[in-house]
PDB file of C-alpha atoms in Angstrom:
ATOM      1  CA  TYR A 954     192.606 104.191 119.729  1.00  0.00           C
ATOM      2  CA  ILE A 955     189.469 103.974 117.659  1.00  0.00           C
ATOM      3  CA  ASP A 956     189.431 100.163 117.883  1.00  0.00           C
ATOM      4  CA  ALA A 957     189.590 100.388 121.674  1.00  0.00           C
ATOM      5  CA  TRP A 958     186.603 102.765 121.771  1.00  0.00           C
ATOM      6  CA  MET A 959     184.660 100.508 119.404  1.00  0.00           C
ATOM      7  CA  LEU A 960     185.446  97.424 121.478  1.00  0.00           C
ATOM      8  CA  LEU A 961     184.421  99.206 124.655  1.00  0.00           C
ATOM      9  CA  ALA A 962     181.189 100.423 123.025  1.00  0.00           C
ATOM     10  CA  ASP A 963     180.383  96.884 121.857  1.00  0.00           C
ATOM     11  CA  ILE A 964     180.920  95.551 125.384  1.00  0.00           C
ATOM     12  CA  TYR A 965     178.670  98.242 126.836  1.00  0.00           C
ATOM     13  CA  MET A 966     176.006  97.376 124.250  1.00  0.00           C
ATOM     14  CA  ARG A 967     176.083  93.703 125.252  1.00  0.00           C
ATOM     15  CA  LEU A 968     175.708  94.806 128.868  1.00  0.00           C
ATOM     16  CA  GLU A 969     172.828  97.116 127.844  1.00  0.00           C
ATOM     17  CA  ARG A 970     174.664 100.112 129.293  1.00  0.00           C
ATOM     18  CA  LEU A 971     173.462 102.452 126.592  1.00  0.00           C
ATOM     19  CA  ASP A 972     174.785 105.713 128.031  1.00  0.00           C
ATOM     20  CA  GLN A 973     178.328 104.347 128.260  1.00  0.00           C
ATOM     21  CA  ALA A 974     178.053 102.768 124.801  1.00  0.00           C
ATOM     22  CA  GLU A 975     176.864 106.078 123.378  1.00  0.00           C
ATOM     23  CA  GLU A 976     179.826 107.859 124.923  1.00  0.00           C
ATOM     24  CA  SER A 977     182.264 105.298 123.520  1.00  0.00           C
ATOM     25  CA  TYR A 978     180.775 105.387 120.011  1.00  0.00           C
ATOM     26  CA  SER A 979     180.884 109.195 120.155  1.00  0.00           C
ATOM     27  CA  LYS A 980     184.575 109.083 121.124  1.00  0.00           C
ATOM     28  CA  ALA A 981     185.228 106.773 118.160  1.00  0.00           C
ATOM     29  CA  LEU A 982     183.415 109.226 115.877  1.00  0.00           C
ATOM     30  CA  SER A 983     185.525 112.075 117.224  1.00  0.00           C
ATOM     31  CA  LEU A 984     188.540 110.153 115.864  1.00  0.00           C
ATOM     32  CA  ASP A 985     186.874 109.154 112.576  1.00  0.00           C
ATOM     33  CA  ALA A 986     183.656 111.002 111.677  1.00  0.00           C
ATOM     34  CA  HIS A 987     183.009 108.540 108.831  1.00  0.00           C
ATOM     35  CA  ASN A 988     183.128 105.369 110.933  1.00  0.00           C
ATOM     36  CA  THR A 989     180.007 103.505 109.869  1.00  0.00           C
ATOM     37  CA  ARG A 990     180.213 100.981 112.722  1.00  0.00           C
ATOM     38  CA  ALA A 991     180.100 103.818 115.237  1.00  0.00           C
ATOM     39  CA  LEU A 992     177.274 105.552 113.357  1.00  0.00           C
ATOM     40  CA  ASN A 993     175.315 102.295 113.233  1.00  0.00           C
ATOM     41  CA  GLY A 994     176.011 101.737 116.911  1.00  0.00           C
ATOM     42  CA  LEU A 995     174.639 105.156 117.819  1.00  0.00           C
ATOM     43  CA  ALA A 996     171.617 104.545 115.604  1.00  0.00           C
ATOM     44  CA  GLY A 997     171.016 101.247 117.395  1.00  0.00           C
ATOM     45  CA  ILE A 998     171.138 102.997 120.756  1.00  0.00           C
ATOM     46  CA  TYR A 999     168.579 105.584 119.666  1.00  0.00           C
ATOM     47  CA  CYS A1000     166.390 102.864 118.223  1.00  0.00           C
ATOM     48  CA  ALA A1001     166.544 100.962 121.537  1.00  0.00           C
ATOM     49  CA  ARG A1002     165.459 104.150 123.296  1.00  0.00           C
ATOM     50  CA  GLY A1003     162.538 104.574 120.883  1.00  0.00           C
ATOM     51  CA  GLU A1004     164.084 107.680 119.335  1.00  0.00           C
ATOM     52  CA  PHE A1005     163.542 106.533 115.775  1.00  0.00           C
ATOM     53  CA  ALA A1006     163.999 109.917 114.069  1.00  0.00           C
ATOM     54  CA  THR A1007     167.472 110.238 115.574  1.00  0.00           C
ATOM     55  CA  ALA A1008     168.285 106.626 114.693  1.00  0.00           C
ATOM     56  CA  GLU A1009     167.178 107.318 111.129  1.00  0.00           C
ATOM     57  CA  LYS A1010     169.525 110.314 110.925  1.00  0.00           C
ATOM     58  CA  TYR A1011     172.514 108.182 111.933  1.00  0.00           C
ATOM     59  CA  TYR A1012     171.621 105.365 109.522  1.00  0.00           C
ATOM     60  CA  GLN A1013     171.261 107.867 106.684  1.00  0.00           C
ATOM     61  CA  GLU A1014     174.649 109.339 107.529  1.00  0.00           C
ATOM     62  CA  SER A1015     176.203 105.876 107.655  1.00  0.00           C
ATOM     63  CA  LEU A1016     174.739 105.026 104.238  1.00  0.00           C
ATOM     64  CA  SER A1017     176.063 108.310 102.847  1.00  0.00           C
ATOM     65  CA  TYR A1018     179.574 106.987 103.577  1.00  0.00           C
ATOM     66  CA  ASP A1019     178.949 103.371 102.545  1.00  0.00           C
ATOM     67  CA  ALA A1020     175.811 102.924 100.443  1.00  0.00           C
ATOM     68  CA  ASP A1021     176.689  99.275  99.757  1.00  0.00           C
ATOM     69  CA  ASN A1022     176.660  98.108 103.369  1.00  0.00           C
ATOM     70  CA  ALA A1023     173.981  95.407 103.502  1.00  0.00           C
ATOM     71  CA  ASP A1024     173.986  95.351 107.305  1.00  0.00           C
ATOM     72  CA  THR A1025     173.269  99.080 107.526  1.00  0.00           C
ATOM     73  CA  HIS A1026     170.334  98.708 105.142  1.00  0.00           C
ATOM     74  CA  CYS A1027     168.982  95.848 107.257  1.00  0.00           C
ATOM     75  CA  TYR A1028     169.475  97.771 110.513  1.00  0.00           C
ATOM     76  CA  PHE A1029     167.784 100.819 109.000  1.00  0.00           C
ATOM     77  CA  GLY A1030     164.886  98.576 107.989  1.00  0.00           C
ATOM     78  CA  ASN A1031     164.708  97.312 111.577  1.00  0.00           C
ATOM     79  CA  ALA A1032     164.507 100.875 112.904  1.00  0.00           C
ATOM     80  CA  LEU A1033     161.705 101.757 110.493  1.00  0.00           C
ATOM     81  CA  PHE A1034     159.913  98.517 111.365  1.00  0.00           C
ATOM     82  CA  ALA A1035     160.231  99.259 115.091  1.00  0.00           C
ATOM     83  CA  GLY A1036     158.652 102.640 114.392  1.00  0.00           C
ATOM     84  CA  ASN A1037     155.698 100.870 112.675  1.00  0.00           C
ATOM     85  CA  ARG A1038     156.828 102.082 109.244  1.00  0.00           C
ATOM     86  CA  PHE A1039     156.494  98.637 107.713  1.00  0.00           C
ATOM     87  CA  SER A1040     156.140  99.600 104.046  1.00  0.00           C
ATOM     88  CA  GLU A1041     159.187 101.859 104.204  1.00  0.00           C
ATOM     89  CA  SER A1042     161.235  99.169 105.923  1.00  0.00           C
ATOM     90  CA  THR A1043     160.700  96.799 102.977  1.00  0.00           C
ATOM     91  CA  GLU A1044     162.835  99.040 100.741  1.00  0.00           C
ATOM     92  CA  TYR A1045     165.809  98.715 103.069  1.00  0.00           C
ATOM     93  CA  TYR A1046     165.448  94.964 103.513  1.00  0.00           C
ATOM     94  CA  GLN A1047     165.182  94.539  99.741  1.00  0.00           C
ATOM     95  CA  LYS A1048     168.330  96.619  99.230  1.00  0.00           C
ATOM     96  CA  ALA A1049     170.159  94.526 101.844  1.00  0.00           C
ATOM     97  CA  ILE A1050     169.155  91.376  99.942  1.00  0.00           C
ATOM     98  CA  GLU A1051     170.202  92.924  96.640  1.00  0.00           C
ATOM     99  CA  LEU A1052     173.636  93.624  98.122  1.00  0.00           C
ATOM    100  CA  LYS A1053     173.904  90.264  99.909  1.00  0.00           C
ATOM    101  CA  PRO A1054     171.619  87.695  98.227  1.00  0.00           C
ATOM    102  CA  ASP A1055     172.048  85.071 100.975  1.00  0.00           C
ATOM    103  CA  TYR A1056     171.117  87.468 103.818  1.00  0.00           C
ATOM    104  CA  PHE A1057     168.809  85.195 105.821  1.00  0.00           C
ATOM    105  CA  VAL A1058     167.868  87.770 108.462  1.00  0.00           C
ATOM    106  CA  ALA A1059     166.918  90.332 105.801  1.00  0.00           C
ATOM    107  CA  TYR A1060     164.582  87.812 104.106  1.00  0.00           C
ATOM    108  CA  ILE A1061     162.847  87.022 107.396  1.00  0.00           C
ATOM    109  CA  ASN A1062     162.578  90.694 108.378  1.00  0.00           C
ATOM    110  CA  LEU A1063     161.271  91.529 104.909  1.00  0.00           C
ATOM    111  CA  GLY A1064     158.649  88.834 105.388  1.00  0.00           C
ATOM    112  CA  HIS A1065     157.643  90.351 108.737  1.00  0.00           C
ATOM    113  CA  ALA A1066     157.365  93.806 107.152  1.00  0.00           C
ATOM    114  CA  PHE A1067     155.182  92.453 104.349  1.00  0.00           C
ATOM    115  CA  TYR A1068     153.090  90.508 106.878  1.00  0.00           C
ATOM    116  CA  ASN A1069     152.510  93.611 108.992  1.00  0.00           C
ATOM    117  CA  SER A1070     151.576  95.523 105.829  1.00  0.00           C
ATOM    118  CA  GLU A1071     149.044  92.749 105.078  1.00  0.00           C
ATOM    119  CA  ARG A1072     150.958  91.811 101.925  1.00  0.00           C
ATOM    120  CA  PHE A1073     150.720  88.126 102.780  1.00  0.00           C
ATOM    121  CA  ASP A1074     151.728  86.569  99.458  1.00  0.00           C
ATOM    122  CA  GLU A1075     154.902  88.668  99.421  1.00  0.00           C
ATOM    123  CA  ALA A1076     155.540  87.725 103.047  1.00  0.00           C
ATOM    124  CA  ALA A1077     155.216  84.050 102.198  1.00  0.00           C
ATOM    125  CA  LEU A1078     157.595  84.385  99.254  1.00  0.00           C
ATOM    126  CA  SER A1079     160.138  86.162 101.418  1.00  0.00           C
ATOM    127  CA  TYR A1080     159.935  83.526 104.153  1.00  0.00           C
ATOM    128  CA  LYS A1081     160.196  80.796 101.527  1.00  0.00           C
ATOM    129  CA  GLN A1082     163.307  82.396 100.042  1.00  0.00           C
ATOM    130  CA  GLY A1083     164.740  82.840 103.525  1.00  0.00           C
ATOM    131  CA  ALA A1084     164.327  79.106 104.054  1.00  0.00           C
ATOM    132  CA  VAL A1085     166.918  78.544 101.312  1.00  0.00           C
ATOM    133  CA  TYR A1086     169.513  80.322 103.461  1.00  0.00           C
ATOM    134  CA  SER A1087     168.023  79.331 106.781  1.00  0.00           C
ATOM    135  CA  GLN A1088     170.132  79.392 109.892  1.00  0.00           C
ATOM    136  CA  ASP A1089     167.032  78.657 111.950  1.00  0.00           C
ATOM    137  CA  PRO A1090     164.658  76.201 110.209  1.00  0.00           C
ATOM    138  CA  ASP A1091     162.186  76.230 113.106  1.00  0.00           C
ATOM    139  CA  ALA A1092     161.796  80.013 112.891  1.00  0.00           C
ATOM    140  CA  VAL A1093     161.163  79.820 109.154  1.00  0.00           C
ATOM    141  CA  GLN A1094     158.587  77.079 109.644  1.00  0.00           C
ATOM    142  CA  GLU A1095     156.820  79.165 112.265  1.00  0.00           C
ATOM    143  CA  CYS A1096     156.745  82.179 109.934  1.00  0.00           C
ATOM    144  CA  LEU A1097     155.353  80.100 107.076  1.00  0.00           C
ATOM    145  CA  ALA A1098     152.762  78.503 109.364  1.00  0.00           C
ATOM    146  CA  ASN A1099     151.596  81.937 110.508  1.00  0.00           C
ATOM    147  CA  VAL A1100     151.203  83.359 107.009  1.00  0.00           C
ATOM    148  CA  VAL A1101     149.869  80.404 104.991  1.00  0.00           C
ATOM    149  CA  GLN A1102     146.234  80.956 105.989  1.00  0.00           C
ATOM    150  CA  TYR A1103     146.298  84.465 104.491  1.00  0.00           C
ATOM    151  CA  VAL A1104     147.986  83.624 101.180  1.00  0.00           C
ATOM    152  CA  GLU A1105     145.654  84.366  98.267  1.00  0.00           C
ATOM    153  CA  ASN A1106     147.654  82.697  95.485  1.00  0.00           C
ATOM    154  CA  SER A1107     146.403  79.108  95.642  1.00  0.00           C
ATOM    155  CA  ALA A1108     149.513  77.585  94.027  1.00  0.00           C
ATOM    156  CA  LEU A1109     151.747  79.379  96.521  1.00  0.00           C
ATOM    157  CA  ARG A1110     149.485  78.370  99.412  1.00  0.00           C
ATOM    158  CA  GLN A1111     149.640  74.710  98.323  1.00  0.00           C
ATOM    159  CA  GLU A1112     153.415  74.889  97.973  1.00  0.00           C
ATOM    160  CA  ILE A1113     153.780  76.280 101.491  1.00  0.00           C
ATOM    161  CA  GLU A1114     151.357  73.722 102.895  1.00  0.00           C
ATOM    162  CA  GLY A1115     153.474  71.047 101.236  1.00  0.00           C
ATOM    163  CA  LEU A1116     156.645  72.481 102.754  1.00  0.00           C
ATOM    164  CA  LEU A1117     155.035  72.567 106.176  1.00  0.00           C
ATOM    165  CA  LYS A1118     153.708  69.032 105.824  1.00  0.00           C
ATOM    166  CA  ASN A1119     157.094  67.675 104.698  1.00  0.00           C
ATOM    167  CA  THR A1120     158.925  69.238 107.629  1.00  0.00           C
ATOM    168  CA  SER A1121     156.450  68.589 110.428  1.00  0.00           C
ATOM    169  CA  PRO A1122     157.850  66.491 113.291  1.00  0.00           C
ATOM    170  CA  ALA A1123     155.386  63.671 112.526  1.00  0.00           C
ATOM    171  CA  THR A1124     156.785  63.126 109.019  1.00  0.00           C
ATOM    172  CA  THR A1125     160.512  63.588 109.624  1.00  0.00           C
ATOM    173  CA  HIS A1126     162.706  60.604 110.434  1.00  0.00           C
TER     174      HIS A1126
END
């Protein structure tokens, strides 16, 4: 029955029916209190509602059952980021990348967290690394274009400018 509750919760989430999704995830947890998908789902609901402290509690509980879940670390980073806790979010994105080295979304989110912490060189490096695993080259280019003007390391700035120049629509064939 737990799979049915999880499926129903996922459907409610896609429909943005948070109250029904919460009820379904809670029913799943009543069947398996250690279900990290359900815990992450509840955390996501609380994050969407702006209840970041409650979301944090659920992510911490989820990680207590599966500390090596890269997605949970990334989601936790997202919740901290949404609560304007940019520096703290970097730890979770970095852990997600450590666990899953090709985690494109974690690289981009880490870059955003560094950018919002005014750690521009680190943001640029994160975006650049994300480009290696890019599922969305245009998004990476936009991120690099936004950060390049703030990069203090001249060699890194030149490298990014070169990347941007080599991928601009005018120079591609």
